[in-house]
Amino acid sequence: MPLEKKRPVCASKAKLEFLANMRHKLRTPLNSIIGFSELMKQRVAGELNEKQEHYLDNILANSMQLRDLINDVFDLIRIETENMELNIEPFSVPLAIEENIALFKDKAAKRNIILKKELDPQLELIDADQNKFRQVLFNLLDNAVKFSKDEGGTVTITTRKLEDTAQFSISDTGIGIRENDMGKLFKTFEQLDMGITKEYDGTGLGLVISKYLVEMHGGKIMAESKFKEGSTFTFLLPLQQRKGIK
Ligand SMILES: Nc1ncnc2c1ncn2[C@@H]1O[C@H](COP(=O)(O)OP(=O)(O)OP(=O)(O)O)[C@@H](O)[C@H]1O
Ligand SMILES: [Mg+2]
């Protein structure tokens, strides 16, 4: 199936240098705040009373959230402005999936979530940028686990080899998405109003970044969901990259 490739807009060299510099200038003090807070939490500077520990936890949680936001925003800028090269190489799909699932084992177990995989034995190797593939899978698994119900559930990764395309689906039995909100997915900083007091971590960039990464490969990403029942995010990648196209 012929899929259109997304082309980034080019920015001048000076702008890119400015952005790289800015990223560094934002991250350096933040890493220092995180580092020193961690040291204090480890009692390197002496004992802490309950209130001090509570304040320190707040400093740490908020600075880590800020660090994630900075990383996501600069990822997005990089994707949109740089002529980002894909590092295409053949790699094993089952192995990349297994290693990605392993990153969520603890989190899933703590939340009573069963992680399942249903892999098509016909789909072994794919020609793609392995790091970007892993990043997309990570974002989708992170969402599936995060938006599972409090009582737990199941998250399933399914692969299928279609003619010249690989299909990957990540399904959850979580909180689901209202029909009206489906159009807001894949939009920058869009976090859906859950209509409840529960707050979820995140900056609303994971899906936008995933969409870019998939489209850079000439692929496609889509979502289906039933409110209160669960969601399935599916992405398609060509099995082989056509030569000469970035
Ligand atoms: N599996 C899912 N089930 C229910 N809602 C989802 C699911 N995946 C995404 N959403 C909704 O789409 C929004 C955007 O998702 P996205 O991954 O872009 O952002 P995020 O997870 O909130 O933050 P980030 O990924 O940047 O940490 C989420 O905030 C949530 O409202
Ligand atoms: Mg996310």
Short mmCIF file of C-alpha atoms and ligand atoms in Angstrom, two decimals:
data_model
loop_
_atom_site.label_atom_id
_atom_site.label_comp_id
_atom_site.label_asym_id
_atom_site.label_seq_id
_atom_site.Cartn_x
_atom_site.Cartn_y
_atom_site.Cartn_z
CA MET A 1 0.00 0.00 0.00
CA PRO A 2 1.68 3.29 -1.05
CA LEU A 3 1.93 5.57 1.97
CA GLU A 4 2.93 9.26 1.74
CA LYS A 5 6.09 10.32 3.53
CA LYS A 6 6.00 13.32 5.81
CA ARG A 7 8.64 15.92 5.01
CA PRO A 8 9.96 18.23 7.72
CA VAL A 9 10.23 22.00 7.22
CA CYS A 10 13.83 23.16 7.00
CA ALA A 11 15.12 25.71 9.50
CA SER A 12 18.26 27.77 9.11
CA LYS A 13 21.52 26.57 10.65
CA ALA A 14 21.53 29.53 13.04
CA LYS A 15 18.05 28.65 14.31
CA LEU A 16 19.01 25.03 14.88
CA GLU A 17 22.12 26.08 16.79
CA PHE A 18 20.05 28.46 18.90
CA LEU A 19 17.58 25.66 19.72
CA ALA A 20 20.31 23.18 20.62
CA ASN A 21 21.86 25.81 22.87
CA MET A 22 18.52 26.63 24.45
CA ARG A 23 17.83 22.96 25.18
CA HIS A 24 21.18 22.70 26.91
CA LYS A 25 20.65 25.92 28.87
CA LEU A 26 17.26 24.72 30.10
CA ARG A 27 18.35 21.22 30.98
CA THR A 28 21.59 22.02 32.79
CA PRO A 29 20.12 23.92 35.78
CA LEU A 30 17.24 21.48 35.95
CA ASN A 31 19.58 18.50 36.12
CA SER A 32 21.42 20.27 38.88
CA ILE A 33 18.17 20.84 40.84
CA ILE A 34 17.28 17.16 40.41
CA GLY A 35 20.78 15.98 41.33
CA PHE A 36 21.05 18.06 44.51
CA SER A 37 17.49 17.18 45.58
CA GLU A 38 18.31 13.49 45.17
CA LEU A 39 21.42 13.91 47.29
CA MET A 40 19.38 15.61 50.03
CA LYS A 41 16.81 12.83 49.85
CA GLN A 42 19.58 10.29 50.35
CA ARG A 43 20.41 12.21 53.60
CA VAL A 44 23.86 13.17 52.28
CA ALA A 45 23.37 16.63 53.81
CA GLY A 46 21.89 15.34 57.06
CA GLU A 47 18.57 14.08 58.44
CA LEU A 48 15.25 15.42 57.14
CA ASN A 49 12.05 15.97 59.05
CA GLU A 50 8.71 14.84 57.59
CA LYS A 51 7.85 18.26 56.18
CA GLN A 52 11.25 18.74 54.57
CA GLU A 53 11.01 15.31 52.92
CA HIS A 54 7.54 16.13 51.64
CA TYR A 55 8.75 19.43 50.13
CA LEU A 56 11.71 17.64 48.58
CA ASP A 57 9.43 15.05 46.97
CA ASN A 58 7.45 17.90 45.47
CA ILE A 59 10.58 19.59 44.10
CA LEU A 60 11.71 16.29 42.58
CA ALA A 61 8.36 15.35 41.04
CA ASN A 62 7.88 18.81 39.52
CA SER A 63 11.39 19.17 38.17
CA MET A 64 11.19 15.73 36.58
CA GLN A 65 7.91 16.71 34.96
CA LEU A 66 9.56 19.86 33.63
CA ARG A 67 12.51 17.82 32.32
CA ASP A 68 10.12 15.48 30.46
CA LEU A 69 8.30 18.47 28.99
CA ILE A 70 11.56 20.06 27.78
CA ASN A 71 12.65 16.75 26.23
CA ASP A 72 9.31 16.30 24.46
CA VAL A 73 9.13 19.88 23.19
CA PHE A 74 12.65 19.76 21.79
CA ASP A 75 12.01 16.36 20.24
CA LEU A 76 9.04 17.85 18.47
CA ILE A 77 10.96 20.92 17.31
CA ARG A 78 13.75 18.68 16.06
CA ILE A 79 11.32 16.51 14.15
CA GLU A 80 9.55 19.53 12.63
CA THR A 81 12.59 21.57 11.70
CA GLU A 82 15.53 19.30 11.07
CA ASN A 83 15.90 17.21 8.05
CA MET A 84 16.04 14.29 10.43
CA GLU A 85 17.65 11.26 8.92
CA LEU A 86 16.15 7.86 9.38
CA ASN A 87 18.67 5.26 10.32
CA ILE A 88 17.18 2.37 8.41
CA GLU A 89 18.38 -1.14 9.17
CA PRO A 90 16.75 -4.54 9.35
CA PHE A 91 15.91 -5.59 12.90
CA SER A 92 13.93 -8.25 14.71
CA VAL A 93 10.38 -7.20 15.53
CA PRO A 94 9.78 -9.84 18.27
CA LEU A 95 13.02 -8.84 20.03
CA ALA A 96 12.27 -5.09 19.93
CA ILE A 97 8.78 -5.80 21.29
CA GLU A 98 10.05 -8.11 24.03
CA GLU A 99 12.59 -5.52 25.20
CA ASN A 100 9.97 -2.78 25.18
CA ILE A 101 7.48 -4.89 27.18
CA ALA A 102 10.22 -5.55 29.75
CA LEU A 103 10.36 -1.81 30.49
CA PHE A 104 6.73 -1.92 31.66
CA LYS A 105 6.74 -5.20 33.60
CA ASP A 106 7.07 -3.64 37.08
CA LYS A 107 4.64 -0.81 36.46
CA ALA A 108 2.06 -3.20 34.97
CA ALA A 109 2.40 -5.72 37.81
CA LYS A 110 1.93 -2.99 40.42
CA ARG A 111 -1.28 -1.89 38.69
CA ASN A 112 -2.64 -5.39 38.15
CA ILE A 113 -2.27 -5.16 34.38
CA ILE A 114 -1.51 -8.24 32.30
CA LEU A 115 0.82 -7.55 29.36
CA LYS A 116 0.10 -9.89 26.45
CA LYS A 117 1.55 -10.32 22.99
CA GLU A 118 0.02 -11.94 19.95
CA LEU A 119 2.74 -11.92 17.35
CA ASP A 120 2.39 -13.05 13.76
CA PRO A 121 5.18 -15.62 13.22
CA GLN A 122 5.38 -14.39 9.60
CA LEU A 123 6.60 -10.99 10.81
CA GLU A 124 10.21 -11.34 11.89
CA LEU A 125 12.41 -8.67 10.26
CA ILE A 126 11.48 -5.14 9.29
CA ASP A 127 13.49 -2.42 7.57
CA ALA A 128 13.05 0.69 9.71
CA ASP A 129 14.72 3.03 12.19
CA GLN A 130 14.88 0.82 15.25
CA ASN A 131 15.20 3.62 17.83
CA LYS A 132 12.25 5.51 16.41
CA PHE A 133 10.20 2.30 16.22
CA ARG A 134 10.97 1.64 19.89
CA GLN A 135 10.03 5.21 20.79
CA VAL A 136 6.61 4.85 19.15
CA LEU A 137 5.98 1.52 20.83
CA PHE A 138 7.08 2.98 24.17
CA ASN A 139 4.69 5.94 23.85
CA LEU A 140 1.75 3.72 22.99
CA LEU A 141 2.49 1.19 25.74
CA ASP A 142 2.98 4.02 28.22
CA ASN A 143 -0.49 5.35 27.36
CA ALA A 144 -2.11 1.90 27.43
CA VAL A 145 -0.75 1.26 30.93
CA LYS A 146 -1.38 4.80 32.17
CA PHE A 147 -4.98 4.91 30.97
CA SER A 148 -5.88 1.43 32.23
CA LYS A 149 -8.55 1.28 34.91
CA ASP A 150 -7.63 1.44 38.59
CA GLU A 151 -8.67 -2.19 39.07
CA GLY A 152 -6.24 -3.34 36.34
CA GLY A 153 -6.86 -4.96 32.96
CA THR A 154 -5.04 -6.26 29.93
CA VAL A 155 -2.73 -4.59 27.46
CA THR A 156 -2.13 -6.56 24.27
CA ILE A 157 0.42 -6.02 21.52
CA THR A 158 -0.57 -7.61 18.25
CA THR A 159 1.48 -7.80 15.06
CA ARG A 160 0.38 -8.82 11.59
CA LYS A 161 2.21 -9.13 8.35
CA LEU A 162 0.09 -7.73 5.56
CA GLU A 163 1.28 -7.79 1.93
CA ASP A 164 4.15 -5.26 2.03
CA THR A 165 3.24 -3.68 5.34
CA ALA A 166 3.69 -4.50 9.02
CA GLN A 167 0.78 -3.78 11.33
CA PHE A 168 1.21 -3.14 15.06
CA SER A 169 -1.68 -2.72 17.48
CA ILE A 170 -1.63 -1.84 21.15
CA SER A 171 -4.98 -2.51 22.82
CA ASP A 172 -6.05 -1.78 26.35
CA THR A 173 -9.12 -2.44 28.45
CA GLY A 174 -8.81 1.00 30.02
CA ILE A 175 -10.87 4.13 30.44
CA GLY A 176 -11.44 4.62 26.71
CA ILE A 177 -11.99 7.85 24.78
CA ARG A 178 -15.28 9.65 24.10
CA GLU A 179 -16.31 9.73 20.42
CA ASN A 180 -16.23 13.54 20.43
CA ASP A 181 -12.63 13.52 21.60
CA MET A 182 -11.25 11.18 18.95
CA GLY A 183 -10.44 14.13 16.64
CA LYS A 184 -8.32 15.76 19.31
CA LEU A 185 -5.85 12.87 19.53
CA PHE A 186 -2.51 13.41 17.76
CA LYS A 187 -2.73 17.17 18.40
CA THR A 188 0.00 19.07 20.26
CA PHE A 189 -0.47 19.42 24.05
CA GLU A 190 -3.94 17.89 23.82
CA GLN A 191 -4.84 15.97 26.96
CA LEU A 192 -8.45 14.97 27.03
CA ASP A 193 -10.72 16.16 29.78
CA MET A 194 -11.39 13.04 31.81
CA GLY A 195 -14.31 14.71 33.60
CA ILE A 196 -13.05 13.30 36.87
CA THR A 197 -10.68 14.52 39.51
CA LYS A 198 -7.98 12.00 38.66
CA GLU A 199 -4.86 13.54 37.16
CA TYR A 200 -2.55 11.77 34.75
CA ASP A 201 1.12 12.58 34.24
CA GLY A 202 2.25 13.73 30.83
CA THR A 203 2.40 16.69 28.54
CA GLY A 204 0.17 15.61 25.67
CA LEU A 205 2.98 15.22 23.17
CA GLY A 206 3.55 11.44 23.02
CA LEU A 207 0.99 10.81 20.28
CA VAL A 208 2.06 13.81 18.17
CA ILE A 209 5.67 12.66 18.26
CA SER A 210 4.65 9.07 17.50
CA LYS A 211 2.60 10.24 14.50
CA TYR A 212 5.60 12.14 13.10
CA LEU A 213 7.94 9.22 13.58
CA VAL A 214 5.54 6.78 11.90
CA GLU A 215 4.86 9.18 9.00
CA MET A 216 8.58 9.75 8.47
CA HIS A 217 8.73 6.06 7.56
CA GLY A 218 5.85 6.45 5.13
CA GLY A 219 3.56 4.83 7.68
CA LYS A 220 0.19 5.61 9.24
CA ILE A 221 -1.21 5.66 12.76
CA MET A 222 -4.82 5.51 13.90
CA ALA A 223 -6.97 4.99 16.96
CA GLU A 224 -10.22 3.25 17.81
CA SER A 225 -11.87 3.43 21.16
CA LYS A 226 -14.99 2.77 23.18
CA PHE A 227 -15.51 5.05 26.14
CA LYS A 228 -15.13 3.17 29.43
CA GLU A 229 -14.18 -0.04 27.59
CA GLY A 230 -10.75 0.50 26.09
CA SER A 231 -8.72 1.69 23.16
CA THR A 232 -6.64 0.31 20.31
CA PHE A 233 -3.87 2.29 18.66
CA THR A 234 -2.64 0.81 15.39
CA PHE A 235 0.30 1.82 13.24
CA LEU A 236 1.43 0.57 9.86
CA LEU A 237 4.97 0.60 8.55
CA PRO A 238 6.20 -0.46 5.12
CA LEU A 239 8.20 -3.67 5.47
CA GLN A 240 10.94 -2.21 3.32
CA GLN A 241 11.96 1.39 2.80
CA ARG A 242 12.15 2.46 -0.84
CA LYS A 243 15.69 3.47 -1.72
CA GLY A 244 16.49 7.14 -2.29
CA ILE A 245 13.68 8.54 -0.12
CA LYS A 246 14.52 10.09 3.20
N1 LIG B 1 -4.82 4.35 25.54
C1 LIG B 1 -5.48 5.49 25.85
N2 LIG B 1 -6.67 5.42 26.53
C2 LIG B 1 -7.35 6.54 26.84
N3 LIG B 1 -6.95 7.80 26.51
C3 LIG B 1 -5.80 7.93 25.83
C4 LIG B 1 -5.00 6.79 25.46
N4 LIG B 1 -3.92 7.22 24.80
C5 LIG B 1 -4.02 8.58 24.76
N5 LIG B 1 -5.14 9.01 25.37
C6 LIG B 1 -5.61 10.41 25.50
O1 LIG B 1 -4.91 11.20 24.57
C7 LIG B 1 -4.16 12.22 25.24
C8 LIG B 1 -2.88 12.49 24.47
O2 LIG B 1 -2.00 11.37 24.59
P1 LIG B 1 -0.43 11.64 24.54
O3 LIG B 1 0.29 10.34 24.65
O4 LIG B 1 -0.15 12.49 23.35
O5 LIG B 1 -0.18 12.56 25.82
P2 LIG B 1 0.06 12.16 27.35
O6 LIG B 1 0.21 10.68 27.51
O7 LIG B 1 -1.01 12.84 28.13
O8 LIG B 1 1.46 12.87 27.65
P3 LIG B 1 2.90 12.39 27.16
O9 LIG B 1 2.73 11.25 26.22
O10 LIG B 1 3.46 13.61 26.47
O11 LIG B 1 3.62 12.01 28.39
C9 LIG B 1 -3.95 11.69 26.64
O12 LIG B 1 -3.71 12.73 27.58
C10 LIG B 1 -5.28 10.99 26.89
O13 LIG B 1 -6.27 11.93 27.22
MG MG B 2 1.54 9.57 26.29
#
